[in-house]
Amino acid sequence: MFNFEVVAESKNTRARAGLLHTLHGTIETPVFMPVGTLGSVKSLSPEELLESRTQIILGNTYHLYLRPGCEVISQFSGLHEFMNWNKPILTDSGGFQVFSLAKLSKISDEGVIFQSHIDGSRHMLTPENIVEIQICLGSDIIMCLDECIKYPSNREETKDAMELTTRWAKRCKKTWGNGNNGLFGIVQGGMFKDLRKISADALVDVGFSGYAIGGLSVGEPKDLMFEIADFTLDILPDSKPKYVMGTGTPEDLVKLVNIGADMFDCVLPTRNARNGQMFTKYGTVNICNSRYKLDKGPIDPGCTCYTCQNYSRAYLRHLYIAKELLAYRLNTIHNIHYYISLMESMRNAICKGEFEAFKKDFLEKRGIL
Amino acid sequence: MFNFEVVAESKNTRARAGLLHTLHGTIETPVFMPVGTLGSVKSLSPEELLESRTQIILGNTYHLYLRPGCEVISQFSGLHEFMNWNKPILTDSGGFQVFSLAKLSKISDEGVIFQSHIDGSRHMLTPENIVEIQICLGSDIIMCLDECIKYPSNREETKDAMELTTRWAKRCKKTWGNGNNGLFGIVQGGMFKDLRKISADALVDVGFSGYAIGGLSVGEPKDLMFEIADFTLDILPDSKPKYVMGTGTPEDLVKLVNIGADMFDCVLPTRNARNGQMFTKYGTVNICNSRYKLDKGPIDPGCTCYTCQNYSRAYLRHLYIAKELLAYRLNTIHNIHYYISLMESMRNAICKGEFEAFKKDFLEKRGIL
């Protein structure tokens, strides 16, 4: 049965540590969820995710609905069995992808009609079927359908999208009933604090297992992102998990935990790995750089990941330049390990009452490289 | 110290089981060597090779010489340390790649001048430096430089190339001295048995740790390949390992072991895996086939590999169609496991005096799918 409890709070910040109980196990928060778009965290095996101590992954409903589709996944007891991953899975609502990837999306109160980016086939997502699809996927945390707007959007567009998101959220809740998995509402309202407040209040009124903040990291200035996140995190109920969607850099995560965020997902560690960008506590290593040609040291000397324990920068540079498939995997193992370890460090610091010191030290070290 | 011993011989065939002692451990023959062109068996980690019970891998001297180059690898104690593989490595001579990949190769008694297929830079390989490069790579089995000719070639071209290969082999031996690694001569002579005989005799006269048969599987009819392999394997000394280069299908391997071959390398299991072609004891599974869309069974029901133990045909089909990086790895794990297991089965059958029965059963089952 889905449940959340706060187990420690930072004194001078809003950072907190929690436990998120799901059907597939308990998650320690704050938590980062690697993105497994199509039923695979790109290049990694489930065992490698476990070795990095990944607690929960994110699956993209839009992508999985189109390919392989519910017909295939319903042959299995959901995405867990299909992809051989027995820990929790959160699935997004597909809303973001429909608006960013699909062709000719047409929106109405009923739902959104769109053409697949793969074969042009026509589909409709509604608040009802999006919940049913996620139930078919066996998701531990289901996200409501939301309307995502571009940045910048004017107040009227933003208000309309927010209100539609609220109406859809109610219908999602009705379809979900009172499932054993969690159902999260998504706060919209763009860069308008009063709209964010209306959205949050309305969703809390409906009552969800947790609350996500959507519509951030869509091109707005970083300061504005933090301002809106700060405002919105603060008005959401502290008894529920708070999820900032689609963010961010390591610095972003630390700053967002600082203001009370519990959950994150982002393609940055996986995508950057495939682009040869490796995270370290001193900054980013671009593995293509010729300075690493003869470098026998690991990516990050302090790192305990499989990649750093077994391979040199020289070898990783060689593999990457030669476009060897192993490069993408070894790089991803490192970056995911970096993100997961960062979340663990933050949680430990919160539990020990040392989060402020951790944050100061972390931000000082990053960017030295 | 490099050494070979035959430990069992089949009664009614020329199949034999042996032990090949190298600086990085003992290899049970007949053996298949997965191809690790650029210091990585494409998509696999060293641990996955070990799990498949791979005993030895092949590295391509031409590729490794150009990228990352000896400057990089000499920072490490050879390719083993560079790529984190502590079992034996055989490196080829680069001859085949110079003639098939490089631009403007120009051949003389001194060696071969060519332009890199990567950046057009000009290089020269000689019998002397090819051995030195392989010593720098830390190779356990070094191959002599040979001239590879196209099929078909006339008698004169074939004779000239064979004689040059013999002259080069003598110079390779001289450079090698009496190393603790092995040095193999490569029998050439195209499709002319008398030239093959002259080549083999001349090489045996020089004296090598083992003998390879080059210039096969270059486009000639399969029957002719077997005829030449049969003839050449027979005239090579039984006290030495016999290596048929660049072959072949599972059926080829069984038939070549039957006539006395001990060692093989081929890109087939790895390349076909990346093309969605999976080997099974009943034939080839094309994982794209829509018949596998809802198929919950493994690629090969009897297979004990990681892929077959954990993933369905439906999932593998999905990953492959979605071009997920994990697809190439899971497919390769299976195909390499298939090849390695096939070699083990042959060796066991030889040791038990049951090779003929094994061969009959194997050939009957393959092609049922």
Short mmCIF file of C-alpha atoms in Angstrom, two decimals, chain B:
data_model
loop_
_atom_site.label_atom_id
_atom_site.label_comp_id
_atom_site.label_asym_id
_atom_site.label_seq_id
_atom_site.Cartn_x
_atom_site.Cartn_y
_atom_site.Cartn_z
CA MET B 1 55.74 -20.33 -21.73
CA PHE B 2 53.70 -21.14 -24.82
CA ASN B 3 53.03 -24.85 -25.31
CA PHE B 4 50.43 -27.14 -26.87
CA GLU B 5 49.44 -30.70 -26.06
CA VAL B 6 46.82 -32.97 -27.54
CA VAL B 7 44.87 -34.70 -24.78
CA ALA B 8 42.26 -36.68 -26.72
CA GLU B 9 41.68 -37.75 -30.29
CA SER B 10 38.50 -38.86 -31.99
CA LYS B 11 38.78 -42.38 -33.44
CA ASN B 12 37.05 -42.11 -36.80
CA THR B 13 37.52 -38.41 -37.43
CA ARG B 14 40.50 -36.07 -37.15
CA ALA B 15 38.88 -34.13 -34.28
CA ARG B 16 41.10 -33.63 -31.26
CA ALA B 17 41.03 -31.96 -27.86
CA GLY B 18 44.07 -30.07 -26.65
CA LEU B 19 45.51 -27.74 -24.08
CA LEU B 20 47.16 -24.51 -25.15
CA HIS B 21 49.34 -23.07 -22.41
CA THR B 22 49.94 -19.33 -22.61
CA LEU B 23 51.30 -16.60 -20.34
CA HIS B 24 47.73 -15.69 -19.38
CA GLY B 25 46.50 -19.19 -18.71
CA THR B 26 45.63 -22.48 -20.33
CA ILE B 27 43.08 -22.74 -23.12
CA GLU B 28 41.06 -25.86 -23.80
CA THR B 29 40.78 -26.60 -27.51
CA PRO B 30 38.98 -26.66 -29.85
CA VAL B 31 38.37 -23.03 -29.01
CA PHE B 32 36.42 -20.13 -30.45
CA MET B 33 37.88 -16.65 -30.03
CA PRO B 34 35.35 -13.77 -29.96
CA VAL B 35 36.57 -10.78 -31.94
CA GLY B 36 37.46 -7.68 -29.94
CA THR B 37 38.50 -5.45 -32.80
CA LEU B 38 39.25 -2.25 -30.91
CA GLY B 39 39.92 -3.50 -27.40
CA SER B 40 36.31 -4.46 -26.68
CA VAL B 41 34.21 -7.39 -27.85
CA LYS B 42 31.48 -5.14 -29.16
CA SER B 43 28.88 -4.36 -26.46
CA LEU B 44 30.28 -6.82 -23.86
CA SER B 45 32.16 -6.28 -20.63
CA PRO B 46 35.06 -8.57 -19.67
CA GLU B 47 32.86 -10.03 -16.93
CA GLU B 48 30.25 -11.01 -19.50
CA LEU B 49 32.94 -12.74 -21.57
CA LEU B 50 34.05 -14.63 -18.47
CA GLU B 51 30.46 -15.58 -17.69
CA SER B 52 30.15 -17.05 -21.18
CA ARG B 53 33.37 -18.98 -20.41
CA THR B 54 35.28 -17.23 -23.18
CA GLN B 55 38.91 -18.40 -22.87
CA ILE B 56 40.67 -16.15 -25.34
CA ILE B 57 39.75 -13.15 -27.45
CA LEU B 58 41.16 -11.78 -30.67
CA GLY B 59 42.34 -8.20 -31.09
CA ASN B 60 42.85 -6.60 -34.49
CA THR B 61 46.39 -5.28 -34.78
CA TYR B 62 45.56 -2.99 -37.71
CA HIS B 63 42.73 -1.31 -35.80
CA LEU B 64 44.57 -1.08 -32.48
CA TYR B 65 47.72 0.23 -34.14
CA LEU B 66 45.74 3.06 -35.70
CA ARG B 67 43.52 3.65 -32.67
CA PRO B 68 44.38 4.11 -29.82
CA GLY B 69 47.94 3.33 -31.02
CA CYS B 70 50.97 1.92 -29.28
CA GLU B 71 51.68 5.27 -27.62
CA VAL B 72 48.54 4.80 -25.53
CA ILE B 73 48.69 1.05 -24.97
CA SER B 74 52.35 1.13 -23.96
CA GLN B 75 51.28 3.31 -20.99
CA PHE B 76 49.63 0.14 -19.76
CA SER B 77 51.15 -3.31 -19.49
CA GLY B 78 49.54 -4.06 -22.84
CA LEU B 79 46.03 -4.60 -24.09
CA HIS B 80 45.10 -6.84 -21.15
CA GLU B 81 45.44 -4.06 -18.61
CA PHE B 82 44.10 -1.41 -20.99
CA MET B 83 40.82 -3.26 -21.55
CA ASN B 84 40.62 -5.05 -18.19
CA TRP B 85 40.86 -8.58 -19.64
CA ASN B 86 43.24 -10.94 -17.88
CA LYS B 87 42.89 -14.03 -20.02
CA PRO B 88 44.75 -14.79 -23.24
CA ILE B 89 44.64 -12.53 -26.28
CA LEU B 90 45.57 -13.42 -29.84
CA THR B 91 46.27 -10.52 -32.16
CA ASP B 92 46.03 -10.89 -35.89
CA SER B 93 48.70 -9.56 -38.22
CA GLY B 94 46.69 -6.71 -39.67
CA GLY B 95 47.36 -8.06 -43.14
CA PHE B 96 43.74 -8.88 -43.87
CA GLN B 97 42.56 -5.42 -42.75
CA VAL B 98 45.27 -3.56 -44.67
CA PHE B 99 44.12 -5.23 -47.85
CA SER B 100 40.38 -4.95 -47.16
CA LEU B 101 40.01 -1.62 -45.33
CA ALA B 102 42.96 0.64 -46.00
CA LYS B 103 43.29 2.89 -49.01
CA LEU B 104 46.12 2.77 -51.55
CA SER B 105 47.99 -0.14 -50.05
CA LYS B 106 51.31 -0.62 -51.83
CA ILE B 107 53.14 -3.81 -51.32
CA SER B 108 56.84 -4.58 -51.61
CA ASP B 109 59.28 -7.03 -50.17
CA GLU B 110 59.96 -4.56 -47.40
CA GLY B 111 56.35 -4.44 -46.26
CA VAL B 112 53.07 -2.74 -47.02
CA ILE B 113 52.42 0.99 -47.20
CA PHE B 114 48.83 2.07 -46.68
CA GLN B 115 46.60 4.97 -45.78
CA SER B 116 44.47 4.78 -42.65
CA HIS B 117 40.76 4.24 -43.34
CA ILE B 118 40.10 6.70 -40.50
CA ASP B 119 42.10 9.80 -41.38
CA GLY B 120 44.09 8.95 -44.50
CA SER B 121 47.40 9.10 -42.63
CA ARG B 122 50.24 7.09 -44.20
CA HIS B 123 51.73 4.06 -42.47
CA MET B 124 54.02 1.15 -43.20
CA LEU B 125 53.71 -2.33 -41.76
CA THR B 126 56.71 -4.62 -42.07
CA PRO B 127 57.28 -8.14 -40.79
CA GLU B 128 59.48 -6.59 -38.14
CA ASN B 129 57.24 -3.82 -36.85
CA ILE B 130 54.09 -5.97 -36.96
CA VAL B 131 55.73 -8.29 -34.42
CA GLU B 132 56.91 -5.34 -32.35
CA ILE B 133 53.41 -3.85 -32.36
CA GLN B 134 51.93 -7.14 -31.18
CA ILE B 135 54.57 -7.40 -28.46
CA CYS B 136 53.60 -3.87 -27.39
CA LEU B 137 49.98 -5.04 -27.29
CA GLY B 138 51.10 -7.82 -24.94
CA SER B 139 49.63 -10.45 -27.21
CA ASP B 140 49.77 -14.08 -26.07
CA ILE B 141 49.66 -15.31 -29.65
CA ILE B 142 51.29 -13.19 -32.33
CA MET B 143 50.48 -13.67 -36.00
CA CYS B 144 52.99 -13.21 -38.82
CA LEU B 145 52.37 -10.58 -41.48
CA ASP B 146 50.85 -12.20 -44.55
CA GLU B 147 49.70 -11.05 -47.94
CA CYS B 148 45.99 -11.69 -48.41
CA ILE B 149 44.75 -12.03 -51.94
CA LYS B 150 41.26 -11.77 -53.33
CA TYR B 151 39.21 -14.69 -54.58
CA PRO B 152 39.53 -15.68 -57.34
CA SER B 153 43.23 -15.10 -57.99
CA ASN B 154 45.28 -16.81 -60.65
CA ARG B 155 48.11 -19.17 -59.93
CA GLU B 156 50.85 -16.61 -60.45
CA GLU B 157 49.37 -13.98 -58.15
CA THR B 158 48.69 -16.66 -55.57
CA LYS B 159 52.22 -18.06 -55.80
CA ASP B 160 53.80 -14.62 -55.51
CA ALA B 161 51.72 -13.73 -52.45
CA MET B 162 52.44 -17.09 -50.84
CA GLU B 163 56.18 -16.74 -51.40
CA LEU B 164 56.18 -13.21 -50.04
CA THR B 165 54.25 -14.45 -47.00
CA THR B 166 56.94 -17.10 -46.48
CA ARG B 167 59.77 -14.56 -46.72
CA TRP B 168 57.93 -12.28 -44.31
CA ALA B 169 57.30 -15.17 -41.92
CA LYS B 170 61.05 -15.78 -41.64
CA ARG B 171 61.63 -12.13 -40.75
CA CYS B 172 58.77 -12.22 -38.22
CA LYS B 173 60.37 -15.21 -36.56
CA LYS B 174 63.71 -13.42 -36.41
CA THR B 175 62.18 -10.35 -34.76
CA TRP B 176 60.20 -12.48 -32.34
CA GLY B 177 63.35 -14.36 -31.35
CA ASN B 178 62.13 -16.92 -28.92
CA GLY B 179 59.47 -15.05 -26.98
CA ASN B 180 57.40 -16.50 -24.18
CA ASN B 181 54.29 -15.76 -26.20
CA GLY B 182 53.43 -17.83 -29.25
CA LEU B 183 54.16 -16.90 -32.86
CA PHE B 184 51.97 -18.43 -35.55
CA GLY B 185 52.78 -18.74 -39.23
CA ILE B 186 49.98 -18.28 -41.75
CA VAL B 187 49.66 -20.76 -44.59
CA GLN B 188 48.64 -19.11 -47.84
CA GLY B 189 48.37 -20.55 -51.34
CA GLY B 190 44.78 -19.73 -52.21
CA MET B 191 42.80 -22.55 -53.76
CA PHE B 192 45.89 -24.34 -55.12
CA LYS B 193 46.75 -27.42 -53.09
CA ASP B 194 50.34 -27.66 -54.32
CA LEU B 195 50.93 -24.04 -53.29
CA ARG B 196 49.33 -24.73 -49.91
CA LYS B 197 51.73 -27.65 -49.52
CA ILE B 198 54.76 -25.53 -50.43
CA SER B 199 53.61 -22.82 -48.01
CA ALA B 200 52.97 -25.24 -45.14
CA ASP B 201 56.28 -27.06 -45.62
CA ALA B 202 58.24 -23.82 -45.75
CA LEU B 203 56.62 -22.49 -42.59
CA VAL B 204 57.12 -25.77 -40.74
CA ASP B 205 60.71 -25.61 -41.83
CA VAL B 206 61.05 -22.18 -40.17
CA GLY B 207 59.22 -23.52 -37.15
CA PHE B 208 56.33 -21.77 -35.43
CA SER B 209 54.34 -22.20 -32.21
CA GLY B 210 51.26 -22.91 -34.27
CA TYR B 211 49.92 -22.66 -37.80
CA ALA B 212 47.01 -20.72 -39.20
CA ILE B 213 45.25 -21.18 -42.49
CA GLY B 214 44.66 -17.81 -44.08
CA GLY B 215 42.97 -16.88 -47.33
CA LEU B 216 39.83 -18.92 -46.71
CA SER B 217 36.24 -17.65 -46.37
CA VAL B 218 37.09 -14.89 -48.83
CA GLY B 219 34.21 -15.54 -51.19
CA GLU B 220 35.01 -19.02 -52.49
CA PRO B 221 32.29 -21.72 -52.60
CA LYS B 222 31.85 -23.50 -49.27
CA ASP B 223 32.82 -26.90 -50.72
CA LEU B 224 36.09 -25.46 -51.96
CA MET B 225 36.77 -23.89 -48.56
CA PHE B 226 36.35 -27.27 -46.90
CA GLU B 227 38.44 -29.02 -49.55
CA ILE B 228 41.37 -26.64 -49.07
CA ALA B 229 40.99 -26.62 -45.28
CA ASP B 230 40.87 -30.42 -45.24
CA PHE B 231 44.00 -30.69 -47.36
CA THR B 232 45.93 -28.06 -45.44
CA LEU B 233 44.95 -29.16 -41.93
CA ASP B 234 46.08 -32.66 -42.82
CA ILE B 235 49.60 -31.65 -43.85
CA LEU B 236 50.25 -29.44 -40.83
CA PRO B 237 52.04 -31.06 -37.87
CA ASP B 238 49.66 -32.60 -35.35
CA SER B 239 51.85 -31.55 -32.47
CA LYS B 240 50.98 -27.89 -33.10
CA PRO B 241 47.71 -25.95 -32.80
CA LYS B 242 45.92 -25.43 -36.12
CA TYR B 243 43.89 -22.27 -36.57
CA VAL B 244 41.39 -21.66 -39.37
CA MET B 245 41.10 -17.88 -39.58
CA GLY B 246 37.87 -15.93 -39.94
CA THR B 247 35.43 -18.85 -39.91
CA GLY B 248 32.50 -19.51 -39.59
CA THR B 249 28.93 -20.64 -39.07
CA PRO B 250 28.20 -23.20 -36.34
CA GLU B 251 28.05 -25.90 -39.02
CA ASP B 252 31.43 -24.76 -40.38
CA LEU B 253 33.00 -25.06 -36.94
CA VAL B 254 31.70 -28.58 -36.42
CA LYS B 255 32.90 -29.67 -39.85
CA LEU B 256 36.30 -28.02 -39.40
CA VAL B 257 36.82 -29.57 -35.96
CA ASN B 258 35.93 -32.85 -37.63
CA ILE B 259 38.94 -32.44 -39.91
CA GLY B 260 41.34 -31.35 -37.21
CA ALA B 261 41.03 -27.60 -36.65
CA ASP B 262 41.73 -26.37 -33.10
CA MET B 263 41.14 -22.63 -33.18
CA PHE B 264 38.64 -20.25 -34.74
CA ASP B 265 37.69 -16.61 -34.79
CA CYS B 266 34.78 -14.98 -36.53
CA VAL B 267 32.65 -11.85 -36.28
CA LEU B 268 29.51 -13.88 -37.00
CA PRO B 269 28.17 -14.29 -33.43
CA THR B 270 28.81 -10.65 -32.52
CA ARG B 271 27.84 -9.03 -35.82
CA ASN B 272 24.74 -11.18 -36.28
CA ALA B 273 23.67 -10.35 -32.72
CA ARG B 274 23.76 -6.68 -33.62
CA ASN B 275 21.64 -7.51 -36.67
CA GLY B 276 19.05 -9.36 -34.60
CA GLN B 277 20.11 -12.84 -35.78
CA MET B 278 20.32 -15.25 -32.88
CA PHE B 279 21.83 -18.71 -33.00
CA THR B 280 19.99 -21.64 -31.44
CA LYS B 281 20.47 -25.37 -31.64
CA TYR B 282 17.47 -25.53 -33.96
CA GLY B 283 18.54 -22.75 -36.29
CA THR B 284 18.54 -18.98 -36.44
CA VAL B 285 15.97 -16.78 -34.75
CA ASN B 286 15.41 -13.42 -36.46
CA ILE B 287 14.28 -11.43 -33.44
CA CYS B 288 12.50 -8.81 -35.58
CA ASN B 289 9.95 -11.37 -36.71
CA SER B 290 6.43 -10.37 -35.72
CA ARG B 291 5.75 -13.95 -34.59
CA TYR B 292 7.77 -13.12 -31.47
CA LYS B 293 5.75 -10.01 -30.60
CA LEU B 294 3.87 -11.66 -27.73
CA ASP B 295 6.31 -14.52 -27.15
CA LYS B 296 7.15 -14.90 -23.46
CA GLY B 297 9.68 -17.67 -24.04
CA PRO B 298 13.45 -17.22 -24.18
CA ILE B 299 15.45 -17.15 -27.43
CA ASP B 300 16.48 -20.78 -26.89
CA PRO B 301 14.55 -22.76 -24.26
CA GLY B 302 17.53 -24.94 -23.38
CA CYS B 303 20.02 -22.09 -23.09
CA THR B 304 21.56 -21.12 -19.75
CA CYS B 305 22.90 -17.70 -20.79
CA TYR B 306 21.98 -14.53 -18.89
CA THR B 307 19.76 -13.33 -21.73
CA CYS B 308 17.74 -16.54 -21.99
CA GLN B 309 17.47 -16.82 -18.20
CA ASN B 310 16.04 -13.33 -17.78
CA TYR B 311 14.42 -12.02 -20.94
CA SER B 312 11.66 -13.01 -23.32
CA ARG B 313 11.67 -12.95 -27.09
CA ALA B 314 8.96 -10.27 -26.84
CA TYR B 315 11.23 -8.01 -24.77
CA LEU B 316 14.27 -8.63 -26.97
CA ARG B 317 12.19 -7.93 -30.07
CA HIS B 318 10.93 -4.70 -28.52
CA LEU B 319 14.44 -3.55 -27.54
CA TYR B 320 15.80 -4.40 -30.97
CA ILE B 321 13.05 -2.61 -32.88
CA ALA B 322 13.38 0.41 -30.58
CA LYS B 323 17.17 0.38 -31.23
CA GLU B 324 17.84 0.30 -27.50
CA LEU B 325 21.54 -0.17 -26.72
CA LEU B 326 20.73 -3.01 -24.33
CA ALA B 327 19.45 -5.05 -27.30
CA TYR B 328 22.91 -5.38 -28.84
CA ARG B 329 24.38 -6.51 -25.55
CA LEU B 330 21.70 -9.06 -24.67
CA ASN B 331 21.80 -10.50 -28.19
CA THR B 332 25.60 -10.69 -28.17
CA ILE B 333 25.66 -12.39 -24.76
CA HIS B 334 23.43 -15.09 -26.18
CA ASN B 335 25.34 -15.62 -29.43
CA ILE B 336 28.74 -15.71 -27.75
CA HIS B 337 27.38 -18.15 -25.18
CA TYR B 338 26.06 -20.26 -28.03
CA TYR B 339 29.42 -20.38 -29.81
CA ILE B 340 31.43 -21.03 -26.66
CA SER B 341 29.01 -23.75 -25.52
CA LEU B 342 29.20 -25.37 -28.94
CA MET B 343 32.99 -25.58 -28.66
CA GLU B 344 32.70 -27.02 -25.16
CA SER B 345 30.21 -29.61 -26.34
CA MET B 346 32.54 -30.64 -29.15
CA ARG B 347 35.47 -30.93 -26.76
CA ASN B 348 33.46 -33.00 -24.30
CA ALA B 349 32.30 -35.28 -27.10
CA ILE B 350 35.87 -35.72 -28.33
CA CYS B 351 37.12 -36.53 -24.84
CA LYS B 352 34.32 -39.07 -24.37
CA GLY B 353 34.91 -40.62 -27.80
CA GLU B 354 31.47 -39.48 -28.95
CA PHE B 355 32.30 -36.80 -31.49
CA GLU B 356 30.78 -38.58 -34.47
CA ALA B 357 27.46 -38.99 -32.69
CA PHE B 358 27.58 -35.39 -31.54
CA LYS B 359 28.21 -34.17 -35.06
CA LYS B 360 25.34 -36.20 -36.50
CA ASP B 361 22.90 -35.00 -33.85
CA PHE B 362 24.04 -31.40 -34.17
CA LEU B 363 23.67 -31.23 -37.93
CA GLU B 364 20.28 -32.91 -37.79
CA LYS B 365 18.86 -30.45 -35.27
CA ARG B 366 20.15 -27.25 -36.87
CA GLY B 367 17.85 -25.93 -39.53
CA ILE B 368 14.66 -27.26 -37.96
CA LEU B 369 13.37 -23.76 -37.20
#
